[in-house]
Short mmCIF file of C-alpha atoms in Angstrom, two decimals:
data_model
loop_
_atom_site.label_atom_id
_atom_site.label_comp_id
_atom_site.label_asym_id
_atom_site.label_seq_id
_atom_site.Cartn_x
_atom_site.Cartn_y
_atom_site.Cartn_z
CA MET A 2 -172.51 68.25 -15.87
CA ILE A 3 -175.02 69.78 -13.45
CA LYS A 4 -175.66 70.33 -9.81
CA PRO A 5 -178.92 70.61 -7.24
CA ILE A 6 -179.10 74.49 -6.65
CA ASP A 7 -178.41 74.94 -2.94
CA LEU A 8 -179.71 77.51 -1.44
CA MET A 9 -183.09 79.92 -2.98
CA ILE A 10 -184.37 83.14 -1.17
CA ILE A 11 -188.29 82.48 -1.90
CA GLY A 12 -189.35 85.62 -0.30
CA THR A 13 -190.54 88.24 -0.21
CA GLN A 14 -191.04 90.10 -2.94
CA LYS A 15 -189.61 94.00 -1.90
CA ALA A 16 -188.04 93.01 1.90
CA GLY A 17 -184.49 93.24 0.99
CA THR A 18 -183.66 90.24 -0.80
CA THR A 19 -182.24 91.55 -4.08
CA SER A 20 -179.33 93.19 -2.17
CA LEU A 21 -178.96 90.21 0.11
CA LEU A 22 -178.57 88.30 -3.76
CA LYS A 23 -176.13 91.18 -4.50
CA TYR A 24 -173.99 90.83 -1.88
CA LEU A 25 -174.36 86.70 -1.65
CA LEU A 26 -172.99 86.66 -4.91
CA GLN A 27 -169.91 88.98 -4.76
CA HIS A 28 -168.02 85.17 -2.62
CA PRO A 29 -165.57 83.57 -4.65
CA GLN A 30 -166.98 79.95 -3.48
CA ILE A 31 -170.79 80.82 -4.98
CA CYS A 32 -173.24 81.44 -8.16
CA VAL A 33 -175.82 82.66 -9.09
CA ARG A 34 -177.98 83.89 -12.22
CA PRO A 35 -176.69 87.36 -13.05
CA HIS A 36 -180.10 89.19 -13.09
CA ASN A 37 -181.70 87.41 -10.71
CA GLU A 38 -185.16 85.51 -10.47
CA ILE A 39 -185.46 82.16 -11.89
CA ILE A 40 -189.24 81.06 -12.61
CA PHE A 41 -187.97 77.37 -12.90
CA PHE A 42 -190.31 75.94 -9.59
CA ARG A 43 -193.04 77.82 -10.86
CA ASN A 44 -193.65 78.09 -14.27
CA ASP A 45 -195.19 74.72 -15.29
CA GLU A 46 -193.64 74.50 -19.62
CA MET A 47 -190.26 75.56 -18.28
CA TYR A 48 -190.63 72.67 -15.62
CA LYS A 49 -191.67 69.73 -18.10
CA LYS A 50 -188.56 70.70 -20.34
CA GLY A 51 -186.58 69.22 -16.94
CA TYR A 52 -183.68 70.81 -14.18
CA GLU A 53 -180.45 69.88 -17.36
CA TYR A 54 -182.74 73.16 -19.46
CA ALA A 55 -183.10 74.97 -16.39
CA TRP A 56 -179.54 74.67 -15.66
CA GLY A 57 -178.06 75.44 -19.79
CA LYS A 58 -180.50 78.22 -18.86
CA TYR A 59 -179.79 80.05 -15.54
CA PHE A 60 -176.14 78.74 -14.55
CA ASN A 61 -174.25 77.26 -17.81
CA LYS A 62 -171.71 79.81 -16.82
CA CYS A 63 -171.46 78.28 -12.55
CA SER A 64 -168.90 75.65 -12.36
CA VAL A 65 -170.36 73.08 -10.17
CA ASN A 66 -167.71 73.26 -7.42
CA LYS A 67 -169.08 76.60 -6.22
CA VAL A 68 -172.58 76.54 -3.96
CA ILE A 69 -175.37 77.28 -6.66
CA VAL A 70 -177.40 79.74 -5.41
CA ALA A 71 -180.96 81.10 -6.84
CA LYS A 72 -183.68 83.13 -5.93
CA ASP A 73 -187.31 83.65 -6.72
CA VAL A 74 -189.29 85.96 -3.87
CA MET A 75 -193.16 84.51 -4.93
CA ALA A 76 -192.47 81.30 -4.68
CA MET A 77 -192.86 80.67 -1.15
CA TYR A 78 -196.62 81.18 -2.28
CA SER A 79 -196.57 78.17 -4.91
CA GLU A 80 -197.33 75.34 -3.04
CA LYS A 81 -196.97 74.08 -6.68
CA ALA A 82 -193.08 75.05 -6.64
CA LEU A 83 -192.86 74.47 -2.95
CA ARG A 84 -193.14 70.83 -3.45
CA ARG A 85 -191.21 71.31 -7.24
CA ILE A 86 -188.24 72.30 -4.55
CA LYS A 87 -188.17 69.86 -2.41
CA GLU A 88 -188.51 66.82 -5.25
CA HIS A 89 -185.53 68.58 -6.81
CA ASN A 90 -183.61 69.15 -2.91
CA PRO A 91 -184.57 67.67 -0.44
CA GLN A 92 -181.87 69.64 2.19
CA MET A 93 -181.83 72.39 0.18
CA ILE A 94 -182.23 75.93 1.93
CA LEU A 95 -184.38 77.53 2.12
CA VAL A 96 -183.89 82.13 2.53
CA ILE A 97 -186.31 83.72 3.56
CA LEU A 98 -186.49 87.67 4.31
CA LEU A 99 -189.33 89.05 5.49
CA ARG A 100 -190.58 92.48 6.38
CA ASN A 101 -193.15 94.52 7.97
CA PRO A 102 -196.29 94.20 5.77
CA ILE A 103 -197.68 97.63 5.52
CA ALA A 104 -194.38 98.96 3.94
CA ARG A 105 -193.99 96.30 2.46
CA ALA A 106 -197.58 96.25 0.16
CA TYR A 107 -197.70 99.87 0.20
CA SER A 108 -194.16 99.51 -1.49
CA ALA A 109 -194.72 96.95 -3.65
CA TYR A 110 -197.87 98.58 -4.78
CA TRP A 111 -195.40 101.91 -6.68
CA TYR A 112 -193.00 99.53 -7.76
CA VAL A 113 -195.86 97.47 -9.94
CA ARG A 114 -196.49 100.95 -10.87
CA ARG A 115 -193.59 101.35 -11.51
CA GLN A 116 -193.27 98.80 -14.06
CA GLY A 117 -196.65 99.45 -15.94
CA TRP A 118 -197.78 96.09 -14.12
CA GLU A 119 -201.05 98.18 -12.24
CA SER A 120 -203.41 100.34 -13.55
CA ILE A 121 -204.64 101.31 -10.76
CA LYS A 122 -203.65 104.83 -9.61
CA SER A 123 -204.60 104.09 -6.16
CA PHE A 124 -203.08 101.66 -3.39
CA GLU A 125 -207.11 102.01 -1.58
CA GLU A 126 -208.74 100.93 -5.15
CA ALA A 127 -206.02 97.89 -5.90
CA MET A 128 -206.17 96.26 -2.40
CA LYS A 129 -210.74 97.25 -3.17
CA ALA A 130 -209.87 94.93 -7.20
CA GLU A 131 -207.66 92.11 -5.01
CA GLU A 132 -210.30 90.44 -3.73
CA ASN A 133 -211.74 90.06 -7.48
CA ARG A 134 -208.31 89.87 -9.01
CA LEU A 135 -207.19 86.67 -6.54
CA LYS A 136 -210.39 84.36 -8.20
CA GLU A 137 -208.71 85.02 -11.63
CA GLY A 138 -206.49 82.87 -9.98
CA TRP A 139 -202.78 84.38 -8.38
CA GLU A 140 -200.66 82.90 -10.27
CA LYS A 141 -202.01 85.93 -13.34
CA CYS A 142 -202.30 88.48 -10.50
CA TYR A 143 -199.47 87.64 -8.10
CA ARG A 144 -197.85 91.30 -8.56
CA ASN A 145 -200.92 92.65 -7.53
CA ALA A 146 -201.88 90.43 -5.00
CA TYR A 147 -200.05 93.76 -1.99
CA ILE A 148 -201.88 92.30 0.96
CA TYR A 149 -202.40 88.34 0.26
CA ASN A 150 -198.82 88.62 -0.27
CA SER A 151 -198.53 90.36 3.15
CA VAL A 152 -200.26 88.29 5.23
CA TYR A 153 -197.10 85.98 5.82
CA TYR A 154 -198.23 82.79 8.11
CA PRO A 155 -200.61 80.50 6.25
CA HIS A 156 -197.30 80.60 3.93
CA ILE A 157 -194.62 80.07 5.86
CA LYS A 158 -196.91 76.88 7.92
CA LYS A 159 -197.04 75.90 4.39
CA ILE A 160 -192.92 75.91 3.98
CA PHE A 161 -192.90 74.64 7.70
CA ASP A 162 -195.83 71.37 6.42
CA ILE A 163 -193.41 70.80 3.42
CA PHE A 164 -189.58 71.24 5.19
CA ASP A 165 -186.49 70.54 7.16
CA LYS A 166 -186.95 73.41 9.47
CA ASN A 167 -183.35 72.86 9.64
CA CYS A 168 -183.57 74.53 6.43
CA ILE A 169 -185.19 77.12 6.76
CA LYS A 170 -183.80 80.79 7.65
CA ILE A 171 -186.07 83.49 8.88
CA TYR A 172 -184.61 87.31 8.59
CA LEU A 173 -185.92 90.40 9.12
CA THR A 174 -185.40 93.23 6.56
CA GLU A 175 -184.49 95.54 8.72
CA TRP A 176 -182.24 93.05 10.25
CA LEU A 177 -180.20 92.65 6.20
CA LYS A 178 -180.70 96.78 7.18
CA ASN A 179 -178.60 97.29 10.16
CA ASP A 180 -176.03 94.36 9.87
CA SER A 181 -176.58 93.08 6.29
CA PHE A 182 -172.42 91.65 6.87
CA LYS A 183 -174.11 89.70 9.74
CA ILE A 184 -176.60 88.02 8.06
CA CYS A 185 -174.49 86.70 5.20
CA LYS A 186 -171.48 85.80 7.77
CA ASN A 187 -174.65 83.21 8.49
CA ILE A 188 -175.51 82.32 5.30
CA TYR A 189 -171.69 81.61 4.66
CA SER A 190 -171.41 79.19 7.61
CA ILE A 191 -174.50 77.26 6.95
CA LEU A 192 -173.29 76.61 3.61
CA GLU A 193 -169.20 75.54 5.38
CA LEU A 194 -168.45 77.94 3.24
CA ASP A 195 -165.53 81.33 4.21
CA GLU A 196 -167.20 83.32 6.58
CA ASN A 197 -163.42 85.74 6.49
CA PHE A 198 -164.41 87.19 3.30
CA THR A 199 -166.46 90.55 3.54
CA PRO A 200 -168.87 91.58 0.82
CA ASP A 201 -169.31 94.69 -0.11
CA THR A 202 -172.80 95.39 1.69
CA SER A 203 -172.66 99.75 0.98
CA VAL A 204 -175.64 99.77 -1.68
CA ASN A 205 -179.10 99.65 -1.76
CA TYR A 206 -180.19 97.83 -4.34
CA ASN A 207 -183.94 98.19 -5.81
CA LYS A 208 -184.75 100.76 -3.44
CA GLN A 209 -187.50 102.65 -3.83
CA ALA A 210 -188.67 104.69 -6.68
CA LEU A 211 -191.56 106.35 -8.27
CA PRO A 212 -192.25 106.06 -12.08
CA ARG A 213 -191.25 108.31 -14.65
CA SER A 214 -194.48 107.94 -16.78
CA ASP A 215 -197.94 105.57 -16.08
CA ILE A 216 -197.97 105.59 -20.09
CA LEU A 217 -193.83 104.68 -20.44
CA GLY A 218 -195.84 101.90 -18.05
CA ARG A 219 -197.62 100.33 -20.30
CA VAL A 220 -195.86 100.31 -23.04
CA ILE A 221 -193.25 98.00 -21.06
CA ASN A 222 -195.57 96.09 -20.30
CA PHE A 223 -195.93 95.55 -24.06
CA LEU A 224 -193.63 94.73 -25.34
CA PHE A 225 -192.53 92.03 -22.93
CA THR A 226 -195.80 90.24 -22.12
CA LYS A 227 -195.86 87.35 -23.16
CA GLY A 228 -198.26 85.76 -25.22
CA THR A 229 -198.69 89.02 -27.25
CA PRO A 230 -197.46 89.39 -31.00
CA ILE A 231 -194.73 92.21 -30.48
CA SER A 232 -193.25 89.91 -27.50
CA ALA A 233 -192.76 86.99 -30.02
CA VAL A 234 -191.03 89.31 -32.46
CA ILE A 235 -188.36 90.68 -30.09
CA LYS A 236 -187.84 86.76 -28.65
CA ASN A 237 -187.21 86.50 -32.53
CA ILE A 238 -184.97 89.09 -33.27
CA LEU A 239 -183.09 89.69 -29.82
CA SER A 240 -181.04 87.18 -28.10
CA GLU A 241 -182.73 85.81 -24.09
CA GLU A 242 -179.39 87.99 -23.05
CA ARG A 243 -180.57 91.44 -24.65
CA ILE A 244 -184.19 91.42 -23.77
CA ILE A 245 -183.43 91.25 -20.39
CA GLY A 246 -181.44 94.36 -20.66
CA LEU A 247 -183.45 96.40 -22.97
CA ARG A 248 -186.17 95.58 -20.53
CA HIS A 249 -183.98 96.99 -17.59
CA PHE A 250 -183.25 99.58 -19.54
CA ILE A 251 -186.17 101.15 -19.69
CA TRP A 252 -187.75 100.17 -16.30
CA LYS A 253 -184.68 102.03 -15.58
CA LEU A 254 -185.74 105.40 -18.27
CA ASN A 255 -188.99 105.25 -16.19
CA THR A 256 -187.59 105.68 -13.07
CA ARG A 257 -187.14 108.39 -11.37
CA GLU A 258 -186.08 108.65 -7.41
CA GLY A 259 -187.46 110.31 -4.63
CA LYS A 260 -189.56 109.31 -1.94
CA ILE A 261 -193.08 107.21 -2.94
CA PRO A 262 -196.09 109.11 -1.39
CA GLN A 263 -197.19 108.62 2.49
CA MET A 264 -199.48 106.07 3.22
CA ASN A 265 -202.98 108.16 3.83
CA PRO A 266 -203.42 107.15 8.10
CA SER A 267 -206.81 106.16 7.64
CA THR A 268 -205.85 103.21 5.35
CA LYS A 269 -202.12 102.35 7.83
CA LYS A 270 -205.25 101.91 10.54
CA TRP A 271 -207.22 99.63 8.94
CA LEU A 272 -204.24 97.87 7.67
CA LEU A 273 -202.44 97.95 11.59
CA GLU A 274 -205.84 95.57 12.50
CA TYR A 275 -206.26 93.69 9.41
CA PHE A 276 -202.59 92.16 10.24
CA ARG A 277 -202.50 92.03 13.77
CA PRO A 278 -203.86 88.75 13.83
CA TYR A 279 -201.56 86.91 11.30
CA ASN A 280 -198.62 88.51 12.83
CA LEU A 281 -199.28 86.77 16.02
CA SER A 282 -199.59 83.46 14.98
CA LEU A 283 -196.36 84.19 13.02
CA GLN A 284 -194.72 85.45 16.44
CA GLU A 285 -196.12 82.39 17.84
CA LEU A 286 -194.63 79.83 14.88
CA THR A 287 -191.45 81.01 14.39
CA GLY A 288 -190.75 82.70 17.93
CA ILE A 289 -188.82 85.85 16.21
CA ASP A 290 -190.09 88.95 17.17
CA VAL A 291 -192.78 91.15 15.15
CA SER A 292 -194.55 93.23 17.60
CA HIS A 293 -193.29 96.48 16.80
CA TRP A 294 -195.64 96.02 13.37
CA ASN A 295 -198.23 96.51 15.20
CA ASN A 296 -197.28 99.71 16.18
CA GLU A 297 -195.49 101.48 13.32
#
């Protein structure tokens, strides 16, 4: 027996979504996929196999008596995925975490550097390359669309156009940082769960770090990128769970603690002006005060 997804965290990358998911999964009435992201609604090949296939892949250990929670931080940028989600469950609760767009873009750049998905060793040069990358198609370079993925307004507007506003819950990253339990309790209330449960929110998951080696990052990318001969061999030898475990183990090897370098002041100044009109439009659309993003 299977059941539809009840709540999905659909964005955005590097905004605290991993931490929120980890906090929510502690609730005894919630079941989530243990390895975070599901790409079912964005992936044509997987979607054609149907939700029953996805249930077996992602939620086979979940009881249908529990609330099913999923996460795909890139779903908010894909109209195709959003419409499939709406068809799957029109009443699904969509949770969106939004972070200061400049901080999100810069953090995302260093994150993909660490994962081996970015070969350009300058944030400024990576921004210059984004326009040409996007011409190849967002689906191909979504991880490297630092500016595009930080321009929230058109994507949130699209979500508002597709879904009932009562299904959309938007939180700011700073709210999660300052009072994560309050957000969890709010979500429990929306899902009609026991609000007295207190999750451990003391850990900040997937926090910023530096790549230990760009070469190791490229090796990771080569080993696990779908379609390469070596990835096919690995898939034939190991189960998906073991592949995920191995990938995360190597990613951890390529991670060293430390603060990412300060952004070039002139770059930050340019980005402040670039994002300003989008931030104002977002504020008008959602009623959420993000004016401080224009001064930080």
